[in-house]
mmCIF file of C-alpha atoms in Angstrom:
data_model
loop_
_atom_site.group_PDB
_atom_site.id
_atom_site.type_symbol
_atom_site.label_atom_id
_atom_site.label_comp_id
_atom_site.label_asym_id
_atom_site.label_seq_id
_atom_site.Cartn_x
_atom_site.Cartn_y
_atom_site.Cartn_z
ATOM 1 C CA UNK A 22 -70.662 -61.170 164.726
ATOM 2 C CA UNK A 23 -70.392 -62.372 168.316
ATOM 3 C CA UNK A 24 -72.533 -60.526 170.751
ATOM 4 C CA UNK A 25 -70.980 -60.453 174.279
ATOM 5 C CA UNK A 26 -73.256 -58.119 176.099
ATOM 6 C CA UNK A 27 -76.656 -56.535 176.097
ATOM 7 C CA UNK A 28 -75.106 -53.264 175.001
ATOM 8 C CA UNK A 29 -73.815 -54.898 171.879
ATOM 9 C CA UNK A 30 -77.277 -56.197 171.084
ATOM 10 C CA UNK A 31 -78.653 -52.679 171.306
ATOM 11 C CA UNK A 32 -76.008 -51.399 168.959
ATOM 12 C CA UNK A 33 -76.829 -54.050 166.403
ATOM 13 C CA UNK A 34 -80.519 -53.208 166.678
ATOM 14 C CA UNK A 35 -79.807 -49.517 166.091
ATOM 15 C CA UNK A 36 -77.662 -50.320 163.054
ATOM 16 C CA UNK A 37 -80.419 -52.437 161.556
ATOM 17 C CA UNK A 38 -82.978 -49.715 162.145
ATOM 18 C CA UNK A 39 -80.673 -47.082 160.629
ATOM 19 C CA UNK A 40 -80.126 -49.216 157.539
ATOM 20 C CA UNK A 41 -83.844 -49.733 157.153
ATOM 21 C CA UNK A 42 -84.427 -45.989 157.486
ATOM 22 C CA UNK A 43 -81.863 -45.263 154.820
ATOM 23 C CA UNK A 44 -83.455 -47.771 152.454
ATOM 24 C CA UNK A 45 -86.898 -46.376 153.126
ATOM 25 C CA UNK A 46 -85.663 -42.822 152.455
ATOM 26 C CA UNK A 47 -84.048 -43.909 149.182
ATOM 27 C CA UNK A 48 -87.236 -45.691 148.093
ATOM 28 C CA UNK A 49 -89.281 -42.614 148.969
ATOM 29 C CA UNK A 50 -86.913 -40.399 146.931
ATOM 30 C CA UNK A 51 -87.200 -42.706 143.929
ATOM 31 C CA UNK A 52 -90.975 -42.722 144.182
ATOM 32 C CA UNK A 53 -91.014 -38.929 144.357
ATOM 33 C CA UNK A 54 -88.779 -38.631 141.295
ATOM 34 C CA UNK A 55 -91.007 -41.014 139.326
ATOM 35 C CA UNK A 56 -94.044 -38.977 140.373
ATOM 36 C CA UNK A 57 -92.399 -35.766 139.168
ATOM 37 C CA UNK A 58 -91.549 -37.283 135.799
ATOM 38 C CA UNK A 59 -95.102 -38.522 135.370
ATOM 39 C CA UNK A 60 -96.452 -35.083 136.251
ATOM 40 C CA UNK A 61 -94.138 -33.408 133.719
ATOM 41 C CA UNK A 62 -95.217 -35.844 131.038
ATOM 42 C CA UNK A 63 -98.883 -35.249 131.793
ATOM 43 C CA UNK A 64 -98.303 -31.479 131.715
ATOM 44 C CA UNK A 65 -96.778 -31.700 128.190
ATOM 45 C CA UNK A 66 -99.623 -33.950 127.021
ATOM 46 C CA UNK A 67 -102.189 -31.552 128.418
ATOM 47 C CA UNK A 68 -100.465 -28.607 126.717
ATOM 48 C CA UNK A 69 -100.359 -30.091 123.201
ATOM 49 C CA UNK A 70 -103.730 -31.829 123.388
ATOM 50 C CA UNK A 71 -104.689 -34.739 121.180
ATOM 51 C CA UNK A 72 -102.396 -35.538 118.300
ATOM 52 C CA UNK A 73 -102.785 -37.479 115.098
ATOM 53 C CA UNK A 74 -100.236 -38.910 112.704
ATOM 54 C CA UNK A 75 -99.074 -36.633 109.924
ATOM 55 C CA UNK A 76 -100.555 -37.382 106.534
ATOM 56 C CA UNK A 77 -98.071 -38.519 103.906
ATOM 57 C CA UNK A 78 -96.777 -35.605 101.782
ATOM 58 C CA UNK A 79 -98.733 -34.817 98.636
ATOM 59 C CA UNK A 80 -96.546 -35.722 95.711
ATOM 60 C CA UNK A 81 -97.535 -35.333 92.106
ATOM 61 C CA UNK A 82 -97.248 -38.509 90.118
ATOM 62 C CA UNK A 83 -95.644 -37.356 86.919
ATOM 63 C CA UNK A 84 -95.905 -39.705 83.993
ATOM 64 C CA UNK A 85 -92.668 -40.185 82.076
ATOM 65 C CA UNK A 86 -92.331 -37.991 79.014
ATOM 66 C CA UNK A 87 -93.734 -39.887 76.036
ATOM 67 C CA UNK A 88 -91.307 -40.624 73.237
ATOM 68 C CA UNK A 89 -91.336 -38.198 70.353
ATOM 69 C CA UNK A 90 -93.504 -39.350 67.451
ATOM 70 C CA UNK A 91 -91.653 -40.952 64.606
ATOM 71 C CA UNK A 92 -92.040 -38.792 61.480
ATOM 72 C CA UNK A 93 -93.029 -41.749 59.308
ATOM 73 C CA UNK A 94 -94.242 -39.655 56.394
ATOM 74 C CA UNK A 95 -91.049 -37.641 56.374
ATOM 75 C CA UNK A 96 -89.017 -40.826 56.454
ATOM 76 C CA UNK A 97 -91.020 -42.160 53.509
ATOM 77 C CA UNK A 98 -90.521 -38.906 51.626
ATOM 78 C CA UNK A 99 -86.807 -38.934 52.304
ATOM 79 C CA UNK A 100 -86.542 -42.553 51.226
ATOM 80 C CA UNK A 101 -88.413 -41.718 48.045
ATOM 81 C CA UNK A 102 -86.087 -38.793 47.480
ATOM 82 C CA UNK A 103 -83.093 -41.110 47.607
ATOM 83 C CA UNK A 104 -84.639 -43.130 44.799
ATOM 84 C CA UNK A 105 -85.638 -40.034 42.873
ATOM 85 C CA UNK A 106 -83.653 -39.398 39.725
ATOM 86 C CA UNK A 107 -84.389 -36.158 37.909
ATOM 87 C CA UNK A 108 -83.300 -36.788 34.368
ATOM 88 C CA UNK A 109 -81.442 -34.227 32.281
ATOM 89 C CA UNK A 110 -82.474 -36.020 29.094
ATOM 90 C CA UNK A 111 -86.221 -35.465 29.230
ATOM 91 C CA UNK A 112 -87.637 -33.439 26.309
ATOM 92 C CA UNK A 113 -89.770 -30.663 27.782
ATOM 93 C CA UNK A 114 -90.520 -28.853 24.551
ATOM 94 C CA UNK A 115 -93.802 -30.710 24.227
ATOM 95 C CA UNK A 116 -94.694 -29.983 27.873
ATOM 96 C CA UNK A 117 -94.106 -26.239 27.891
ATOM 97 C CA UNK A 118 -96.697 -23.771 26.710
ATOM 98 C CA UNK A 119 -95.381 -22.103 23.584
ATOM 99 C CA UNK A 120 -95.999 -18.623 24.869
ATOM 100 C CA UNK A 121 -93.422 -15.902 25.041
ATOM 101 C CA UNK A 122 -91.747 -17.346 28.145
ATOM 102 C CA UNK A 123 -92.389 -21.090 27.756
ATOM 103 C CA UNK A 124 -94.453 -21.515 30.925
ATOM 104 C CA UNK A 125 -95.542 -24.922 32.232
ATOM 105 C CA UNK A 126 -98.807 -26.286 33.604
ATOM 106 C CA UNK A 127 -99.765 -29.844 34.318
ATOM 107 C CA UNK A 128 -102.407 -31.600 32.213
ATOM 108 C CA UNK A 129 -105.839 -30.602 33.450
ATOM 109 C CA UNK A 130 -104.594 -27.233 34.774
ATOM 110 C CA UNK A 131 -106.155 -24.307 32.940
ATOM 111 C CA UNK A 132 -104.294 -21.446 31.310
ATOM 112 C CA UNK A 133 -105.860 -19.129 33.869
ATOM 113 C CA UNK A 134 -103.524 -20.641 36.481
ATOM 114 C CA UNK A 135 -100.359 -19.567 34.673
ATOM 115 C CA UNK A 136 -101.919 -16.200 33.961
ATOM 116 C CA UNK A 137 -102.708 -15.647 37.644
ATOM 117 C CA UNK A 138 -99.279 -16.941 38.620
ATOM 118 C CA UNK A 139 -97.634 -14.443 36.314
ATOM 119 C CA UNK A 140 -99.775 -11.603 37.717
ATOM 120 C CA UNK A 141 -98.783 -12.417 41.297
ATOM 121 C CA UNK A 142 -102.045 -14.054 42.418
ATOM 122 C CA UNK A 143 -99.988 -16.194 44.800
ATOM 123 C CA UNK A 144 -97.429 -14.397 46.967
ATOM 124 C CA UNK A 145 -93.905 -15.803 46.848
ATOM 125 C CA UNK A 146 -93.275 -17.436 50.222
ATOM 126 C CA UNK A 147 -89.799 -18.866 49.772
ATOM 127 C CA UNK A 148 -86.968 -18.943 47.256
ATOM 128 C CA UNK A 149 -83.812 -20.782 46.312
ATOM 129 C CA UNK A 150 -80.851 -19.303 44.467
ATOM 130 C CA UNK A 151 -78.917 -21.836 42.396
ATOM 131 C CA UNK A 152 -76.168 -19.439 41.328
ATOM 132 C CA UNK A 153 -72.752 -21.032 41.692
ATOM 133 C CA UNK A 154 -74.083 -24.606 41.939
ATOM 134 C CA UNK A 155 -72.719 -27.342 39.743
ATOM 135 C CA UNK A 156 -75.372 -29.274 37.849
ATOM 136 C CA UNK A 157 -75.539 -32.226 40.252
ATOM 137 C CA UNK A 158 -75.559 -29.915 43.275
ATOM 138 C CA UNK A 159 -78.305 -27.773 41.768
ATOM 139 C CA UNK A 160 -80.467 -30.813 40.977
ATOM 140 C CA UNK A 161 -80.166 -32.156 44.520
ATOM 141 C CA UNK A 162 -80.721 -28.746 46.124
ATOM 142 C CA UNK A 163 -83.767 -27.985 43.975
ATOM 143 C CA UNK A 164 -85.352 -31.377 44.646
ATOM 144 C CA UNK A 165 -84.892 -30.991 48.412
ATOM 145 C CA UNK A 166 -86.178 -27.395 48.294
ATOM 146 C CA UNK A 167 -89.385 -28.307 46.447
ATOM 147 C CA UNK A 168 -89.989 -31.317 48.664
ATOM 148 C CA UNK A 169 -89.487 -29.390 51.916
ATOM 149 C CA UNK A 170 -91.561 -26.418 50.753
ATOM 150 C CA UNK A 171 -94.485 -28.663 49.847
ATOM 151 C CA UNK A 172 -94.188 -30.537 53.135
ATOM 152 C CA UNK A 173 -94.461 -27.221 54.998
ATOM 153 C CA UNK A 174 -97.609 -26.218 53.124
ATOM 154 C CA UNK A 175 -95.948 -23.531 50.990
ATOM 155 C CA UNK A 176 -97.763 -22.881 47.713
ATOM 156 C CA UNK A 177 -95.603 -20.425 45.777
ATOM 157 C CA UNK A 178 -91.800 -20.286 45.507
ATOM 158 C CA UNK A 179 -89.187 -18.603 43.355
ATOM 159 C CA UNK A 180 -86.322 -20.514 41.770
ATOM 160 C CA UNK A 181 -83.400 -18.329 40.718
ATOM 161 C CA UNK A 182 -81.319 -20.107 38.076
ATOM 162 C CA UNK A 183 -79.613 -17.162 36.427
ATOM 163 C CA UNK A 184 -79.536 -16.120 32.795
ATOM 164 C CA UNK A 185 -76.477 -18.137 31.893
ATOM 165 C CA UNK A 186 -74.391 -15.113 30.999
ATOM 166 C CA UNK A 187 -71.423 -16.612 32.805
ATOM 167 C CA UNK A 188 -71.696 -20.012 31.104
ATOM 168 C CA UNK A 189 -69.480 -21.051 28.175
ATOM 169 C CA UNK A 190 -71.059 -19.638 25.029
ATOM 170 C CA UNK A 191 -73.411 -17.685 27.322
ATOM 171 C CA UNK A 192 -75.976 -20.489 26.946
ATOM 172 C CA UNK A 193 -78.589 -20.790 29.720
ATOM 173 C CA UNK A 194 -77.653 -24.394 30.530
ATOM 174 C CA UNK A 195 -78.895 -24.388 34.136
ATOM 175 C CA UNK A 196 -82.133 -22.658 33.137
ATOM 176 C CA UNK A 197 -83.004 -25.436 30.687
ATOM 177 C CA UNK A 198 -82.132 -28.101 33.249
ATOM 178 C CA UNK A 199 -84.281 -26.437 35.899
ATOM 179 C CA UNK A 200 -87.224 -26.584 33.473
ATOM 180 C CA UNK A 201 -86.595 -30.299 32.979
ATOM 181 C CA UNK A 202 -86.275 -31.013 36.682
ATOM 182 C CA UNK A 203 -89.372 -29.071 37.705
ATOM 183 C CA UNK A 204 -91.716 -30.800 35.243
ATOM 184 C CA UNK A 205 -90.653 -34.120 36.781
ATOM 185 C CA UNK A 206 -91.603 -33.036 40.308
ATOM 186 C CA UNK A 207 -95.112 -34.184 41.233
ATOM 187 C CA UNK A 208 -95.396 -31.332 43.727
ATOM 188 C CA UNK A 209 -95.193 -28.756 40.912
ATOM 189 C CA UNK A 210 -98.510 -27.552 39.434
ATOM 190 C CA UNK A 211 -97.164 -24.863 37.137
ATOM 191 C CA UNK A 212 -94.376 -22.347 36.664
ATOM 192 C CA UNK A 213 -93.819 -19.136 34.747
ATOM 193 C CA UNK A 214 -90.912 -16.824 34.126
ATOM 194 C CA UNK A 215 -90.622 -14.239 36.860
ATOM 195 C CA UNK A 216 -91.528 -10.627 36.344
ATOM 196 C CA UNK A 217 -88.556 -8.275 35.755
ATOM 197 C CA UNK A 218 -88.704 -7.046 39.364
ATOM 198 C CA UNK A 219 -88.559 -10.683 40.562
ATOM 199 C CA UNK A 220 -85.613 -11.790 38.435
ATOM 200 C CA UNK A 221 -87.053 -11.832 34.908
ATOM 201 C CA UNK A 222 -85.470 -14.413 32.618
ATOM 202 C CA UNK A 223 -83.155 -15.495 35.424
ATOM 203 C CA UNK A 224 -85.892 -16.905 37.670
ATOM 204 C CA UNK A 225 -89.106 -18.890 37.727
ATOM 205 C CA UNK A 226 -92.189 -18.508 39.886
ATOM 206 C CA UNK A 227 -93.425 -21.992 40.783
ATOM 207 C CA UNK A 228 -96.860 -23.012 42.071
ATOM 208 C CA UNK A 229 -96.931 -26.135 44.249
ATOM 209 C CA UNK A 230 -99.720 -28.574 44.950
ATOM 210 C CA UNK A 231 -101.756 -27.867 48.087
ATOM 211 C CA UNK A 232 -100.718 -30.127 50.924
ATOM 212 C CA UNK A 233 -102.987 -33.067 51.543
ATOM 213 C CA UNK A 234 -104.283 -32.601 55.124
ATOM 214 C CA UNK A 235 -106.149 -35.915 55.224
#
């Protein structure tokens, strides 16, 4: 800019001073704004006081559910049952007591056991009715019934085999087979014919071995 006169010089000086004043005012405004922000921040800090980090949430550490125990004894029993063959050919006449109802007791078991069994010393806890079963079905059902009852700690059961009145020749075929099958079951201690109110000649009351808790 070419200055031609003293008046021009004065104008330039005034412009410079005005620019400086504007810059100073802007700087002062910025400083005031920063001061206000700092004051607001300090006010919030003073209001909430000292702070500390939040503790991590309390979470229970749950162990995974343990696998269910493998019923090894049951598996062994079931495997043994598959190999079990209850014979229909066994002669039980020498094993049955020759009393009025041909009761059975294992060697070493006294006659008092069958007497008490007949008198209801042991309450009947469970029963199976073999009516309508074919021979093979009845053998399998009876074996499973005795095995499961013993496993569950049951001592006395009733086996209903019927009187054979519906069989050809009205012969008690299933009754004789049930006798044969029961004497071959290690779980069976003794059996007697049921009292008339419990089925009479069509049923047996069977005493099972106590379960080994060892």
